Amino acid sequence: KNQVEQSPQSLIILEGKNCTLQCNYTVSPFSNLRWYKQDTGRGPVSLTIMTFSENTKSNGRYTATLDADTKQSSLHITASQLSDSASYICVVRDYGQNFVFGPGTRLSVLP
Amino acid sequence: DSGVTQTPKHLITATGQRVTLRCSPRSGDLSVYWYQQSLDQGLQFLIQYYNGEERAKGNILERFSAQQFPDLHSELNLSSLELGDSALYFCASSMGPGLAGRAPAEQYFGPGTRLTVT
């Protein structure tokens, strides 16, 4: 069964610190992997999209990595800000065009 | 503001009823995607349309249907509503079809429609 798992479920860090969120998937055949940021009650906002051949992609303070062999991805947030408090969702699209969503990691950045 | 608009913002209805959710994509975008987000199941992909034609189908129930019109706006029809259909329904749009094996299409999400079934 195609699944996407994320860890940790929730994370609390202090402003200015770095953190890394994990995503493991079993989706096959793989087409692409996306990371989204979602504030409570609002639509997700795209952070990065990676295909099979891409290992790293950055978007400002957000850097995503992809290891297609081990089917793992990570999202690293540098110098966190209060506005980074949100849910971060990993999504994998398969060749059948379906999107499989992870449950998300809830990040809280404290002053 | 993503440029994607959804109406209505909130909808309260009773079990067994039928509702229609509307989505207008960003100017120039040809693809529209529908998603459901509930507390117990998270985000789920329902269906995608590209330039008026169905492109991909996810976990969409038979009670649900969608279409994309010539002006590219889309509607999601939910019928025989059940309590479990209460959720946030998001629409997203992209320029391209996002075909597998091609460059993936960036998606822009709307603000969502919150549906409450009582």
mmCIF file of C-alpha atoms in Angstrom:
data_model
loop_
_atom_site.group_PDB
_atom_site.id
_atom_site.type_symbol
_atom_site.label_atom_id
_atom_site.label_comp_id
_atom_site.label_asym_id
_atom_site.label_seq_id
_atom_site.Cartn_x
_atom_site.Cartn_y
_atom_site.Cartn_z
ATOM 1 C CA LYS A 1 0.000 0.000 0.000
ATOM 2 C CA ASN A 2 1.320 3.448 -0.906
ATOM 3 C CA GLN A 3 2.047 5.373 2.265
ATOM 4 C CA VAL A 4 3.872 8.475 3.431
ATOM 5 C CA GLU A 5 5.066 8.707 7.011
ATOM 6 C CA GLN A 6 6.445 11.789 8.724
ATOM 7 C CA SER A 7 8.389 12.315 11.899
ATOM 8 C CA PRO A 8 8.291 13.757 14.398
ATOM 9 C CA GLN A 9 4.560 14.245 14.813
ATOM 10 C CA SER A 10 5.240 17.555 16.539
ATOM 11 C CA LEU A 11 8.279 19.640 17.366
ATOM 12 C CA ILE A 12 8.955 22.651 19.559
ATOM 13 C CA ILE A 13 12.074 24.750 18.996
ATOM 14 C CA LEU A 14 13.355 28.162 20.026
ATOM 15 C CA GLU A 15 13.498 31.027 17.578
ATOM 16 C CA GLY A 16 16.785 31.121 15.695
ATOM 17 C CA LYS A 17 17.434 27.385 15.998
ATOM 18 C CA ASN A 18 17.594 24.910 13.108
ATOM 19 C CA CYS A 19 15.458 21.802 12.725
ATOM 20 C CA THR A 20 15.008 18.849 10.390
ATOM 21 C CA LEU A 21 11.760 17.096 9.527
ATOM 22 C CA GLN A 22 11.658 13.589 8.089
ATOM 23 C CA CYS A 23 9.518 11.912 5.446
ATOM 24 C CA ASN A 24 9.586 8.218 4.491
ATOM 25 C CA TYR A 25 7.481 6.839 1.677
ATOM 26 C CA THR A 26 6.570 3.562 0.043
ATOM 27 C CA VAL A 27 4.874 5.126 -2.998
ATOM 28 C CA SER A 28 5.794 3.382 -6.223
ATOM 29 C CA PRO A 29 6.374 4.128 -9.003
ATOM 30 C CA PHE A 30 7.634 7.496 -7.823
ATOM 31 C CA SER A 31 7.040 10.663 -9.827
ATOM 32 C CA ASN A 32 7.843 13.585 -7.514
ATOM 33 C CA LEU A 33 7.925 14.662 -3.874
ATOM 34 C CA ARG A 34 6.641 17.955 -2.500
ATOM 35 C CA TRP A 35 6.903 19.749 0.807
ATOM 36 C CA TYR A 36 4.115 22.110 1.812
ATOM 37 C CA LYS A 37 3.716 24.557 4.684
ATOM 38 C CA GLN A 38 0.195 24.909 6.038
ATOM 39 C CA ASP A 39 -0.981 27.439 8.573
ATOM 40 C CA THR A 40 -4.025 26.354 10.564
ATOM 41 C CA GLY A 41 -7.213 26.687 8.529
ATOM 42 C CA ARG A 42 -5.439 27.936 5.418
ATOM 43 C CA GLY A 43 -4.418 26.371 2.131
ATOM 44 C CA PRO A 44 -1.003 24.695 1.869
ATOM 45 C CA VAL A 45 1.846 26.682 0.341
ATOM 46 C CA SER A 46 4.453 24.914 -1.764
ATOM 47 C CA LEU A 47 8.029 24.959 -0.459
ATOM 48 C CA THR A 48 9.837 22.556 -2.803
ATOM 49 C CA ILE A 49 9.162 19.974 -5.510
ATOM 50 C CA MET A 50 11.744 17.295 -6.334
ATOM 51 C CA THR A 51 11.873 14.658 -9.017
ATOM 52 C CA PHE A 52 13.744 11.366 -8.981
ATOM 53 C CA SER A 53 16.983 12.896 -10.243
ATOM 54 C CA GLU A 54 17.152 15.748 -7.726
ATOM 55 C CA ASN A 55 18.960 15.275 -4.397
ATOM 56 C CA THR A 56 18.644 18.754 -2.909
ATOM 57 C CA LYS A 57 16.480 21.787 -3.466
ATOM 58 C CA SER A 58 16.425 25.041 -1.526
ATOM 59 C CA ASN A 59 13.868 27.770 -1.089
ATOM 60 C CA GLY A 60 15.263 30.499 1.139
ATOM 61 C CA ARG A 61 15.767 29.067 4.627
ATOM 62 C CA TYR A 62 14.138 25.777 3.594
ATOM 63 C CA THR A 63 16.285 22.979 2.141
ATOM 64 C CA ALA A 64 14.817 19.649 1.096
ATOM 65 C CA THR A 65 16.775 16.501 0.361
ATOM 66 C CA LEU A 66 15.687 13.349 -1.413
ATOM 67 C CA ASP A 67 17.194 9.864 -1.360
ATOM 68 C CA ALA A 68 15.189 7.906 -3.913
ATOM 69 C CA ASP A 69 17.069 4.692 -3.130
ATOM 70 C CA THR A 70 16.030 4.627 0.522
ATOM 71 C CA LYS A 71 12.767 6.476 -0.189
ATOM 72 C CA GLN A 72 13.485 9.169 2.338
ATOM 73 C CA SER A 73 13.272 12.933 2.276
ATOM 74 C CA SER A 74 14.061 15.618 4.806
ATOM 75 C CA LEU A 75 13.196 19.284 5.178
ATOM 76 C CA HIS A 76 15.768 21.422 6.982
ATOM 77 C CA ILE A 77 14.749 24.811 8.335
ATOM 78 C CA THR A 78 17.584 27.207 9.120
ATOM 79 C CA ALA A 79 17.468 30.068 11.630
ATOM 80 C CA SER A 80 13.814 29.482 12.480
ATOM 81 C CA GLN A 81 11.405 32.383 12.839
ATOM 82 C CA LEU A 82 8.116 32.670 14.717
ATOM 83 C CA SER A 83 6.311 32.674 11.366
ATOM 84 C CA ASP A 84 7.653 29.176 10.675
ATOM 85 C CA SER A 85 5.125 27.820 13.188
ATOM 86 C CA ALA A 86 2.855 25.672 11.014
ATOM 87 C CA SER A 87 2.275 22.133 9.807
ATOM 88 C CA TYR A 88 4.724 20.784 7.250
ATOM 89 C CA ILE A 89 3.321 18.185 4.888
ATOM 90 C CA CYS A 90 5.197 15.764 2.650
ATOM 91 C CA VAL A 91 3.366 14.628 -0.507
ATOM 92 C CA VAL A 92 4.435 12.017 -3.035
ATOM 93 C CA ARG A 93 2.928 11.712 -6.505
ATOM 94 C CA ASP A 94 3.012 8.386 -8.287
ATOM 95 C CA TYR A 95 3.019 7.650 -12.000
ATOM 96 C CA GLY A 96 -0.696 6.924 -11.802
ATOM 97 C CA GLN A 97 -1.050 10.625 -11.022
ATOM 98 C CA ASN A 98 -2.316 10.067 -7.483
ATOM 99 C CA PHE A 99 -1.039 12.218 -4.610
ATOM 100 C CA VAL A 100 -0.285 10.506 -1.311
ATOM 101 C CA PHE A 101 -0.111 12.857 1.668
ATOM 102 C CA GLY A 102 1.771 12.381 4.894
ATOM 103 C CA PRO A 103 0.098 13.273 8.203
ATOM 104 C CA GLY A 104 2.317 16.317 8.662
ATOM 105 C CA THR A 105 4.677 17.568 11.357
ATOM 106 C CA ARG A 106 3.370 20.326 13.599
ATOM 107 C CA LEU A 107 6.204 22.821 14.267
ATOM 108 C CA SER A 108 6.008 25.414 17.023
ATOM 109 C CA VAL A 109 8.688 28.100 17.198
ATOM 110 C CA LEU A 110 8.868 29.840 20.558
ATOM 111 C CA PRO A 111 10.482 33.221 21.289
ATOM 112 C CA ASP B 1 -3.082 35.595 -1.767
ATOM 113 C CA SER B 2 -2.544 32.695 -4.198
ATOM 114 C CA GLY B 3 -4.924 34.026 -6.854
ATOM 115 C CA VAL B 4 -7.190 30.973 -6.517
ATOM 116 C CA THR B 5 -10.688 31.790 -5.287
ATOM 117 C CA GLN B 6 -13.189 29.451 -3.696
ATOM 118 C CA THR B 7 -16.818 30.006 -2.790
ATOM 119 C CA PRO B 8 -18.500 29.782 -0.423
ATOM 120 C CA LYS B 9 -16.078 30.112 2.512
ATOM 121 C CA HIS B 10 -18.404 28.282 4.866
ATOM 122 C CA LEU B 11 -21.316 25.953 4.252
ATOM 123 C CA ILE B 12 -23.586 24.305 6.785
ATOM 124 C CA THR B 13 -26.058 21.721 5.592
ATOM 125 C CA ALA B 14 -27.933 18.641 6.740
ATOM 126 C CA THR B 15 -27.298 14.976 6.087
ATOM 127 C CA GLY B 16 -28.716 13.742 2.809
ATOM 128 C CA GLN B 17 -28.441 17.112 1.118
ATOM 129 C CA ARG B 18 -26.455 18.119 -1.979
ATOM 130 C CA VAL B 19 -24.013 21.026 -2.240
ATOM 131 C CA THR B 20 -21.805 22.585 -4.911
ATOM 132 C CA LEU B 21 -18.408 24.101 -4.223
ATOM 133 C CA ARG B 22 -16.893 26.487 -6.714
ATOM 134 C CA CYS B 23 -13.283 27.219 -7.640
ATOM 135 C CA SER B 24 -11.737 29.797 -9.951
ATOM 136 C CA PRO B 25 -8.102 29.070 -10.839
ATOM 137 C CA ARG B 26 -5.319 31.611 -11.181
ATOM 138 C CA SER B 27 -5.305 33.509 -14.431
ATOM 139 C CA GLY B 28 -3.556 31.377 -17.056
ATOM 140 C CA ASP B 29 -3.738 28.106 -15.112
ATOM 141 C CA LEU B 30 -5.365 25.223 -16.968
ATOM 142 C CA SER B 31 -5.314 22.540 -14.255
ATOM 143 C CA VAL B 32 -7.602 22.390 -11.259
ATOM 144 C CA TYR B 33 -7.227 19.943 -8.377
ATOM 145 C CA TRP B 34 -9.656 19.188 -5.555
ATOM 146 C CA TYR B 35 -8.605 18.037 -2.092
ATOM 147 C CA GLN B 36 -10.401 17.128 1.123
ATOM 148 C CA GLN B 37 -8.906 17.750 4.558
ATOM 149 C CA SER B 38 -10.597 16.197 7.556
ATOM 150 C CA LEU B 39 -9.370 15.926 11.130
ATOM 151 C CA ASP B 40 -9.138 12.146 11.111
ATOM 152 C CA GLN B 41 -7.804 11.521 7.581
ATOM 153 C CA GLY B 42 -5.668 14.556 6.833
ATOM 154 C CA LEU B 43 -5.362 15.817 3.275
ATOM 155 C CA GLN B 44 -6.617 13.590 0.474
ATOM 156 C CA PHE B 45 -6.487 14.111 -3.270
ATOM 157 C CA LEU B 46 -9.878 13.842 -4.927
ATOM 158 C CA ILE B 47 -9.612 14.682 -8.620
ATOM 159 C CA GLN B 48 -7.749 16.741 -11.230
ATOM 160 C CA TYR B 49 -8.994 18.433 -14.377
ATOM 161 C CA TYR B 50 -6.867 19.861 -17.151
ATOM 162 C CA ASN B 51 -8.395 22.178 -19.734
ATOM 163 C CA GLY B 52 -11.859 20.742 -19.213
ATOM 164 C CA GLU B 53 -10.959 17.063 -19.133
ATOM 165 C CA GLU B 54 -10.488 14.729 -16.201
ATOM 166 C CA ARG B 55 -6.758 14.034 -15.808
ATOM 167 C CA ALA B 56 -6.369 12.077 -12.597
ATOM 168 C CA LYS B 57 -8.603 10.595 -9.961
ATOM 169 C CA GLY B 58 -7.796 9.925 -6.322
ATOM 170 C CA ASN B 59 -9.950 8.897 -3.380
ATOM 171 C CA ILE B 60 -13.131 10.479 -4.637
ATOM 172 C CA LEU B 61 -16.374 8.875 -3.503
ATOM 173 C CA GLU B 62 -19.067 7.951 -6.020
ATOM 174 C CA ARG B 63 -21.364 10.467 -4.273
ATOM 175 C CA PHE B 64 -18.942 13.209 -5.306
ATOM 176 C CA SER B 65 -18.444 14.547 -8.825
ATOM 177 C CA ALA B 66 -16.625 17.442 -10.398
ATOM 178 C CA GLN B 67 -16.320 19.233 -13.675
ATOM 179 C CA GLN B 68 -14.293 22.006 -15.262
ATOM 180 C CA PHE B 69 -16.090 24.473 -17.497
ATOM 181 C CA PRO B 70 -14.880 26.198 -20.699
ATOM 182 C CA ASP B 71 -13.958 29.317 -18.700
ATOM 183 C CA LEU B 72 -11.771 26.956 -16.589
ATOM 184 C CA HIS B 73 -13.611 27.383 -13.326
ATOM 185 C CA SER B 74 -14.475 24.133 -11.600
ATOM 186 C CA GLU B 75 -17.260 22.840 -9.415
ATOM 187 C CA LEU B 76 -17.251 19.976 -6.931
ATOM 188 C CA ASN B 77 -20.651 18.444 -6.299
ATOM 189 C CA LEU B 78 -21.219 16.512 -3.096
ATOM 190 C CA SER B 79 -24.477 14.581 -2.751
ATOM 191 C CA SER B 80 -26.214 12.401 -0.157
ATOM 192 C CA LEU B 81 -24.061 14.119 2.422
ATOM 193 C CA GLU B 82 -23.007 12.264 5.559
ATOM 194 C CA LEU B 83 -21.607 13.558 8.840
ATOM 195 C CA GLY B 84 -18.198 12.236 7.813
ATOM 196 C CA ASP B 85 -18.125 14.543 4.809
ATOM 197 C CA SER B 86 -17.578 17.496 7.127
ATOM 198 C CA ALA B 87 -14.171 18.836 6.161
ATOM 199 C CA LEU B 88 -12.184 21.600 4.533
ATOM 200 C CA TYR B 89 -12.290 21.323 0.749
ATOM 201 C CA PHE B 90 -9.378 22.901 -1.083
ATOM 202 C CA CYS B 91 -8.993 23.685 -4.722
ATOM 203 C CA ALA B 92 -5.569 24.208 -6.273
ATOM 204 C CA SER B 93 -4.505 25.243 -9.740
ATOM 205 C CA SER B 94 -1.422 24.898 -11.905
ATOM 206 C CA MET B 95 -0.395 25.994 -15.362
ATOM 207 C CA GLY B 96 0.461 22.593 -16.751
ATOM 208 C CA PRO B 97 -1.041 19.140 -16.471
ATOM 209 C CA GLY B 98 1.727 17.808 -14.254
ATOM 210 C CA LEU B 99 2.099 14.610 -16.228
ATOM 211 C CA ALA B 100 4.235 11.838 -14.771
ATOM 212 C CA GLY B 101 7.707 11.880 -16.255
ATOM 213 C CA ARG B 102 7.480 15.546 -17.137
ATOM 214 C CA ALA B 103 8.415 18.594 -15.071
ATOM 215 C CA PRO B 104 6.039 18.677 -12.099
ATOM 216 C CA ALA B 105 3.557 21.523 -12.000
ATOM 217 C CA GLU B 106 3.633 23.998 -9.130
ATOM 218 C CA GLN B 107 0.225 24.071 -7.425
ATOM 219 C CA TYR B 108 -1.371 27.097 -5.816
ATOM 220 C CA PHE B 109 -4.053 26.428 -3.229
ATOM 221 C CA GLY B 110 -7.169 28.433 -2.575
ATOM 222 C CA PRO B 111 -8.397 29.410 0.907
ATOM 223 C CA GLY B 112 -10.777 26.456 1.078
ATOM 224 C CA THR B 113 -14.467 25.902 1.759
ATOM 225 C CA ARG B 114 -15.369 24.644 5.206
ATOM 226 C CA LEU B 115 -18.284 22.227 4.971
ATOM 227 C CA THR B 116 -20.209 21.251 8.074
ATOM 228 C CA VAL B 117 -22.809 18.510 7.786
ATOM 229 C CA THR B 118 -25.245 18.343 10.718
#
